[in-house]
């Protein structure tokens, strides 16, 4: 069984080059560009408005009503 790497391992001491697996030292598997805050297509605007007030709808017990509107 392989031993896990200690937490203090430096990038140069890693056993395999991360680039071979498309893993970035800073971002890991995530893309370098941040995700969109909102979907730009107007088709999704009703869902975006619902998500803007999602916490309110959940706490008020009105999420189902808001989705069905």
mmCIF file of N, CA, C and O in Angstrom:
data_model
loop_
_atom_site.group_PDB
_atom_site.id
_atom_site.type_symbol
_atom_site.label_atom_id
_atom_site.label_comp_id
_atom_site.label_asym_id
_atom_site.label_seq_id
_atom_site.Cartn_x
_atom_site.Cartn_y
_atom_site.Cartn_z
ATOM 1 N N UNK A 1 0.843 -1.186 0.000
ATOM 2 C CA UNK A 1 0.000 0.000 0.000
ATOM 3 C C UNK A 1 0.884 1.243 0.000
ATOM 4 O O UNK A 1 1.841 1.334 0.745
ATOM 5 N N UNK A 2 0.568 2.207 -0.863
ATOM 6 C CA UNK A 2 1.372 3.420 -0.976
ATOM 7 C C UNK A 2 1.159 4.303 0.242
ATOM 8 O O UNK A 2 0.051 4.423 0.762
ATOM 9 N N UNK A 3 2.238 4.912 0.680
ATOM 10 C CA UNK A 3 2.148 5.838 1.810
ATOM 11 C C UNK A 3 1.678 7.197 1.309
ATOM 12 O O UNK A 3 2.112 7.655 0.262
ATOM 13 N N UNK A 4 0.767 7.865 2.052
ATOM 14 C CA UNK A 4 0.332 9.211 1.623
ATOM 15 C C UNK A 4 1.476 10.201 1.771
ATOM 16 O O UNK A 4 2.360 10.031 2.604
ATOM 17 N N UNK A 5 1.452 11.232 0.933
ATOM 18 C CA UNK A 5 2.459 12.276 1.019
ATOM 19 C C UNK A 5 2.239 13.112 2.264
ATOM 20 O O UNK A 5 1.099 13.398 2.638
ATOM 21 N N UNK A 6 3.306 13.520 2.945
ATOM 22 C CA UNK A 6 3.122 14.423 4.084
ATOM 23 C C UNK A 6 2.593 15.764 3.599
ATOM 24 O O UNK A 6 2.823 16.171 2.473
ATOM 25 N N UNK A 7 1.875 16.451 4.468
ATOM 26 C CA UNK A 7 1.269 17.732 4.094
ATOM 27 C C UNK A 7 2.307 18.789 3.736
ATOM 28 O O UNK A 7 2.014 19.722 3.014
ATOM 29 N N UNK A 8 3.517 18.636 4.215
ATOM 30 C CA UNK A 8 4.542 19.645 3.955
ATOM 31 C C UNK A 8 5.292 19.406 2.651
ATOM 32 O O UNK A 8 6.283 20.059 2.390
ATOM 33 N N UNK A 9 4.822 18.479 1.824
ATOM 34 C CA UNK A 9 5.522 18.195 0.567
ATOM 35 C C UNK A 9 5.540 19.428 -0.322
ATOM 36 O O UNK A 9 4.539 20.111 -0.477
ATOM 37 N N UNK A 10 6.670 19.693 -0.910
ATOM 38 C CA UNK A 10 6.764 20.796 -1.844
ATOM 39 C C UNK A 10 6.392 20.290 -3.231
ATOM 40 O O UNK A 10 6.479 19.090 -3.500
ATOM 41 N N UNK A 11 5.960 21.179 -4.140
ATOM 42 C CA UNK A 11 5.578 20.741 -5.493
ATOM 43 C C UNK A 11 6.676 19.957 -6.195
ATOM 44 O O UNK A 11 6.405 19.039 -6.939
ATOM 45 N N UNK A 12 7.927 20.313 -5.937
ATOM 46 C CA UNK A 12 9.020 19.614 -6.618
ATOM 47 C C UNK A 12 9.211 18.199 -6.096
ATOM 48 O O UNK A 12 9.842 17.385 -6.745
ATOM 49 N N UNK A 13 8.667 17.884 -4.916
ATOM 50 C CA UNK A 13 8.835 16.543 -4.372
ATOM 51 C C UNK A 13 7.651 15.635 -4.688
ATOM 52 O O UNK A 13 7.624 14.495 -4.248
ATOM 53 N N UNK A 14 6.666 16.126 -5.441
ATOM 54 C CA UNK A 14 5.533 15.289 -5.800
ATOM 55 C C UNK A 14 6.004 14.181 -6.742
ATOM 56 O O UNK A 14 6.877 14.392 -7.583
ATOM 57 N N UNK A 15 5.423 12.996 -6.624
ATOM 58 C CA UNK A 15 5.923 11.860 -7.400
ATOM 59 C C UNK A 15 5.651 11.955 -8.901
ATOM 60 O O UNK A 15 6.409 11.419 -9.683
ATOM 61 N N UNK A 16 4.579 12.617 -9.322
ATOM 62 C CA UNK A 16 4.232 12.704 -10.744
ATOM 63 C C UNK A 16 4.000 14.160 -11.123
ATOM 64 O O UNK A 16 3.472 14.934 -10.327
ATOM 65 N N UNK A 17 4.349 14.545 -12.343
ATOM 66 C CA UNK A 17 4.086 15.930 -12.758
ATOM 67 C C UNK A 17 2.574 16.174 -12.887
ATOM 68 O O UNK A 17 1.871 15.445 -13.580
ATOM 69 N N UNK A 18 2.085 17.182 -12.208
ATOM 70 C CA UNK A 18 0.657 17.478 -12.222
ATOM 71 C C UNK A 18 0.161 17.851 -13.609
ATOM 72 O O UNK A 18 -0.990 17.608 -13.953
ATOM 73 N N UNK A 19 1.020 18.449 -14.424
ATOM 74 C CA UNK A 19 0.629 18.852 -15.774
ATOM 75 C C UNK A 19 0.156 17.648 -16.596
ATOM 76 O O UNK A 19 -0.687 17.787 -17.477
ATOM 77 N N UNK A 20 0.696 16.466 -16.302
ATOM 78 C CA UNK A 20 0.275 15.261 -17.025
ATOM 79 C C UNK A 20 -1.205 14.962 -16.800
ATOM 80 O O UNK A 20 -1.827 14.250 -17.568
ATOM 81 N N UNK A 21 -1.758 15.499 -15.735
ATOM 82 C CA UNK A 21 -3.154 15.232 -15.377
ATOM 83 C C UNK A 21 -4.010 16.489 -15.433
ATOM 84 O O UNK A 21 -5.113 16.533 -14.891
ATOM 85 N N UNK A 22 -3.505 17.540 -16.073
ATOM 86 C CA UNK A 22 -4.205 18.824 -16.169
ATOM 87 C C UNK A 22 -4.600 19.372 -14.801
ATOM 88 O O UNK A 22 -5.711 19.876 -14.602
ATOM 89 N N UNK A 23 -3.695 19.251 -13.846
ATOM 90 C CA UNK A 23 -3.904 19.782 -12.500
ATOM 91 C C UNK A 23 -2.953 20.951 -12.312
ATOM 92 O O UNK A 23 -1.752 20.836 -12.543
ATOM 93 N N UNK A 24 -3.489 22.087 -11.909
ATOM 94 C CA UNK A 24 -2.702 23.289 -11.679
ATOM 95 C C UNK A 24 -2.373 23.385 -10.191
ATOM 96 O O UNK A 24 -3.211 23.069 -9.344
ATOM 97 N N UNK A 25 -1.168 23.802 -9.847
ATOM 98 C CA UNK A 25 -0.797 23.924 -8.433
ATOM 99 C C UNK A 25 -1.655 24.937 -7.692
ATOM 100 O O UNK A 25 -1.965 24.764 -6.529
ATOM 101 N N UNK A 26 -2.067 26.010 -8.366
ATOM 102 C CA UNK A 26 -2.872 27.045 -7.701
ATOM 103 C C UNK A 26 -4.358 26.717 -7.714
ATOM 104 O O UNK A 26 -5.056 26.910 -6.722
ATOM 105 N N UNK A 27 -4.878 26.212 -8.835
ATOM 106 C CA UNK A 27 -6.315 26.033 -8.998
ATOM 107 C C UNK A 27 -6.775 24.579 -8.925
ATOM 108 O O UNK A 27 -7.975 24.305 -8.949
ATOM 109 N N UNK A 28 -5.856 23.642 -8.883
ATOM 110 C CA UNK A 28 -6.243 22.234 -8.883
ATOM 111 C C UNK A 28 -6.911 21.885 -10.195
ATOM 112 O O UNK A 28 -6.388 22.154 -11.259
ATOM 113 N N UNK A 29 -8.093 21.272 -10.118
ATOM 114 C CA UNK A 29 -8.845 20.888 -11.313
ATOM 115 C C UNK A 29 -9.757 22.006 -11.810
ATOM 116 O O UNK A 29 -10.408 21.873 -12.829
ATOM 117 N N UNK A 30 -9.855 23.107 -11.071
ATOM 118 C CA UNK A 30 -10.749 24.203 -11.437
ATOM 119 C C UNK A 30 -10.165 25.016 -12.581
ATOM 120 O O UNK A 30 -8.948 25.144 -12.714
ATOM 121 N N UNK A 31 -11.023 25.624 -13.410
ATOM 122 C CA UNK A 31 -10.510 26.486 -14.483
ATOM 123 C C UNK A 31 -9.911 27.766 -13.897
ATOM 124 O O UNK A 31 -10.235 28.158 -12.774
ATOM 125 N N UNK A 32 -9.057 28.415 -14.649
ATOM 126 C CA UNK A 32 -8.416 29.644 -14.186
ATOM 127 C C UNK A 32 -9.400 30.801 -14.135
ATOM 128 O O UNK A 32 -9.253 31.708 -13.322
ATOM 129 N N UNK A 33 -10.400 30.801 -15.012
ATOM 130 C CA UNK A 33 -11.403 31.865 -15.019
ATOM 131 C C UNK A 33 -12.480 31.563 -13.990
ATOM 132 O O UNK A 33 -12.951 30.429 -13.891
ATOM 133 N N UNK A 34 -12.904 32.567 -13.222
ATOM 134 C CA UNK A 34 -13.973 32.324 -12.249
ATOM 135 C C UNK A 34 -15.290 31.993 -12.958
ATOM 136 O O UNK A 34 -15.499 32.399 -14.104
ATOM 137 N N UNK A 35 -16.177 31.282 -12.279
ATOM 138 C CA UNK A 35 -17.456 30.948 -12.915
ATOM 139 C C UNK A 35 -18.328 32.193 -13.091
ATOM 140 O O UNK A 35 -18.120 33.214 -12.434
ATOM 141 N N UNK A 36 -19.302 32.094 -13.965
ATOM 142 C CA UNK A 36 -20.234 33.205 -14.178
ATOM 143 C C UNK A 36 -21.050 33.435 -12.912
ATOM 144 O O UNK A 36 -21.429 32.487 -12.223
ATOM 145 N N UNK A 37 -21.332 34.686 -12.615
ATOM 146 C CA UNK A 37 -22.211 34.993 -11.484
ATOM 147 C C UNK A 37 -23.673 34.809 -11.872
ATOM 148 O O UNK A 37 -24.507 34.480 -11.045
ATOM 149 N N UNK A 38 -23.982 35.046 -13.145
ATOM 150 C CA UNK A 38 -25.336 34.867 -13.674
ATOM 151 C C UNK A 38 -25.217 34.296 -15.079
ATOM 152 O O UNK A 38 -24.260 34.570 -15.792
ATOM 153 N N UNK A 39 -26.211 33.540 -15.469
ATOM 154 C CA UNK A 39 -26.250 33.029 -16.835
ATOM 155 C C UNK A 39 -26.699 34.162 -17.752
ATOM 156 O O UNK A 39 -27.710 34.821 -17.480
ATOM 157 N N UNK A 40 -25.978 34.438 -18.832
ATOM 158 C CA UNK A 40 -26.284 35.600 -19.659
ATOM 159 C C UNK A 40 -27.496 35.432 -20.576
ATOM 160 O O UNK A 40 -28.085 36.416 -21.005
ATOM 161 N N UNK A 41 -27.911 34.223 -20.861
ATOM 162 C CA UNK A 41 -29.023 33.973 -21.780
ATOM 163 C C UNK A 41 -30.346 34.386 -21.127
ATOM 164 O O UNK A 41 -30.663 33.951 -20.024
ATOM 165 N N UNK A 42 -31.143 35.233 -21.772
ATOM 166 C CA UNK A 42 -32.430 35.675 -21.204
ATOM 167 C C UNK A 42 -33.381 34.513 -20.885
ATOM 168 O O UNK A 42 -34.259 34.657 -20.046
ATOM 169 N N UNK A 43 -33.190 33.383 -21.538
ATOM 170 C CA UNK A 43 -34.030 32.212 -21.268
ATOM 171 C C UNK A 43 -34.002 31.842 -19.779
ATOM 172 O O UNK A 43 -34.994 31.379 -19.224
ATOM 173 N N UNK A 44 -32.855 32.046 -19.129
ATOM 174 C CA UNK A 44 -32.692 31.644 -17.728
ATOM 175 C C UNK A 44 -33.052 32.743 -16.734
ATOM 176 O O UNK A 44 -32.963 32.538 -15.522
ATOM 177 N N UNK A 45 -33.461 33.904 -17.206
ATOM 178 C CA UNK A 45 -33.744 35.031 -16.315
ATOM 179 C C UNK A 45 -34.781 34.700 -15.232
ATOM 180 O O UNK A 45 -34.595 35.074 -14.070
ATOM 181 N N UNK A 46 -35.878 33.999 -15.540
ATOM 182 C CA UNK A 46 -36.820 33.664 -14.461
ATOM 183 C C UNK A 46 -36.165 32.841 -13.345
ATOM 184 O O UNK A 46 -36.441 33.052 -12.160
ATOM 185 N N UNK A 47 -35.296 31.935 -13.708
ATOM 186 C CA UNK A 47 -34.594 31.131 -12.695
ATOM 187 C C UNK A 47 -33.587 31.981 -11.931
ATOM 188 O O UNK A 47 -33.416 31.812 -10.719
ATOM 189 N N UNK A 48 -32.939 32.889 -12.620
ATOM 190 C CA UNK A 48 -31.981 33.772 -11.945
ATOM 191 C C UNK A 48 -32.703 34.634 -10.903
ATOM 192 O O UNK A 48 -32.197 34.837 -9.801
ATOM 193 N N UNK A 49 -33.874 35.154 -11.257
ATOM 194 C CA UNK A 49 -34.653 35.959 -10.300
ATOM 195 C C UNK A 49 -35.067 35.115 -9.102
ATOM 196 O O UNK A 49 -35.030 35.581 -7.960
ATOM 197 N N UNK A 50 -35.455 33.867 -9.341
ATOM 198 C CA UNK A 50 -35.835 32.983 -8.243
ATOM 199 C C UNK A 50 -34.638 32.723 -7.331
ATOM 200 O O UNK A 50 -34.752 32.789 -6.106
ATOM 201 N N UNK A 51 -33.489 32.466 -7.924
ATOM 202 C CA UNK A 51 -32.290 32.190 -7.129
ATOM 203 C C UNK A 51 -31.864 33.417 -6.324
ATOM 204 O O UNK A 51 -31.346 33.282 -5.221
ATOM 205 N N UNK A 52 -32.106 34.612 -6.851
ATOM 206 C CA UNK A 52 -31.776 35.831 -6.118
ATOM 207 C C UNK A 52 -32.475 35.871 -4.766
ATOM 208 O O UNK A 52 -31.951 36.426 -3.803
ATOM 209 N N UNK A 53 -33.674 35.300 -4.691
ATOM 210 C CA UNK A 53 -34.467 35.328 -3.451
ATOM 211 C C UNK A 53 -34.671 33.926 -2.875
ATOM 212 O O UNK A 53 -35.601 33.701 -2.100
ATOM 213 N N UNK A 54 -33.811 32.992 -3.242
ATOM 214 C CA UNK A 54 -33.981 31.595 -2.847
ATOM 215 C C UNK A 54 -34.086 31.434 -1.330
ATOM 216 O O UNK A 54 -34.986 30.749 -0.834
ATOM 217 N N UNK A 55 -33.198 32.055 -0.592
ATOM 218 C CA UNK A 55 -33.221 31.932 0.866
ATOM 219 C C UNK A 55 -34.554 32.424 1.437
ATOM 220 O O UNK A 55 -35.134 31.785 2.320
ATOM 221 N N UNK A 56 -35.035 33.538 0.929
ATOM 222 C CA UNK A 56 -36.314 34.088 1.375
ATOM 223 C C UNK A 56 -37.452 33.090 1.122
ATOM 224 O O UNK A 56 -38.278 32.832 2.000
ATOM 225 N N UNK A 57 -37.500 32.529 -0.095
ATOM 226 C CA UNK A 57 -38.564 31.580 -0.426
ATOM 227 C C UNK A 57 -38.504 30.327 0.448
ATOM 228 O O UNK A 57 -39.532 29.814 0.876
ATOM 229 N N UNK A 58 -37.312 29.831 0.703
ATOM 230 C CA UNK A 58 -37.171 28.637 1.543
ATOM 231 C C UNK A 58 -37.639 28.933 2.957
ATOM 232 O O UNK A 58 -38.425 28.169 3.540
ATOM 233 N N UNK A 59 -37.175 30.038 3.543
ATOM 234 C CA UNK A 59 -37.540 30.370 4.921
ATOM 235 C C UNK A 59 -39.037 30.657 5.062
ATOM 236 O O UNK A 59 -39.629 30.364 6.098
ATOM 237 N N UNK A 60 -39.635 31.214 4.023
ATOM 238 C CA UNK A 60 -41.070 31.523 4.064
ATOM 239 C C UNK A 60 -41.925 30.316 3.688
ATOM 240 O O UNK A 60 -43.152 30.399 3.734
ATOM 241 N N UNK A 61 -41.293 29.209 3.292
ATOM 242 C CA UNK A 61 -42.055 28.034 2.877
ATOM 243 C C UNK A 61 -42.785 28.254 1.562
ATOM 244 O O UNK A 61 -43.825 27.655 1.319
ATOM 245 N N UNK A 62 -42.250 29.118 0.705
ATOM 246 C CA UNK A 62 -42.921 29.473 -0.550
ATOM 247 C C UNK A 62 -42.135 29.079 -1.798
ATOM 248 O O UNK A 62 -42.437 29.546 -2.889
ATOM 249 N N UNK A 63 -41.131 28.242 -1.658
ATOM 250 C CA UNK A 63 -40.305 27.907 -2.804
ATOM 251 C C UNK A 63 -41.121 27.232 -3.900
ATOM 252 O O UNK A 63 -41.040 27.596 -5.064
ATOM 253 N N UNK A 64 -41.956 26.273 -3.533
ATOM 254 C CA UNK A 64 -42.770 25.576 -4.551
ATOM 255 C C UNK A 64 -43.673 26.581 -5.275
ATOM 256 O O UNK A 64 -43.796 26.541 -6.494
ATOM 257 N N UNK A 65 -44.312 27.475 -4.524
ATOM 258 C CA UNK A 65 -45.180 28.488 -5.139
ATOM 259 C C UNK A 65 -44.394 29.374 -6.098
ATOM 260 O O UNK A 65 -44.860 29.683 -7.196
ATOM 261 N N UNK A 66 -43.185 29.758 -5.697
ATOM 262 C CA UNK A 66 -42.366 30.631 -6.537
ATOM 263 C C UNK A 66 -41.953 29.921 -7.815
ATOM 264 O O UNK A 66 -41.945 30.535 -8.888
ATOM 265 N N UNK A 67 -41.654 28.636 -7.731
ATOM 266 C CA UNK A 67 -41.269 27.888 -8.927
ATOM 267 C C UNK A 67 -42.451 27.736 -9.870
ATOM 268 O O UNK A 67 -42.308 27.846 -11.082
ATOM 269 N N UNK A 68 -43.626 27.534 -9.324
ATOM 270 C CA UNK A 68 -44.810 27.321 -10.153
ATOM 271 C C UNK A 68 -45.364 28.607 -10.758
ATOM 272 O O UNK A 68 -46.170 28.554 -11.673
ATOM 273 N N UNK A 69 -44.953 29.771 -10.233
ATOM 274 C CA UNK A 69 -45.432 31.052 -10.773
ATOM 275 C C UNK A 69 -44.925 31.287 -12.171
ATOM 276 O O UNK A 69 -43.896 30.910 -12.576
#
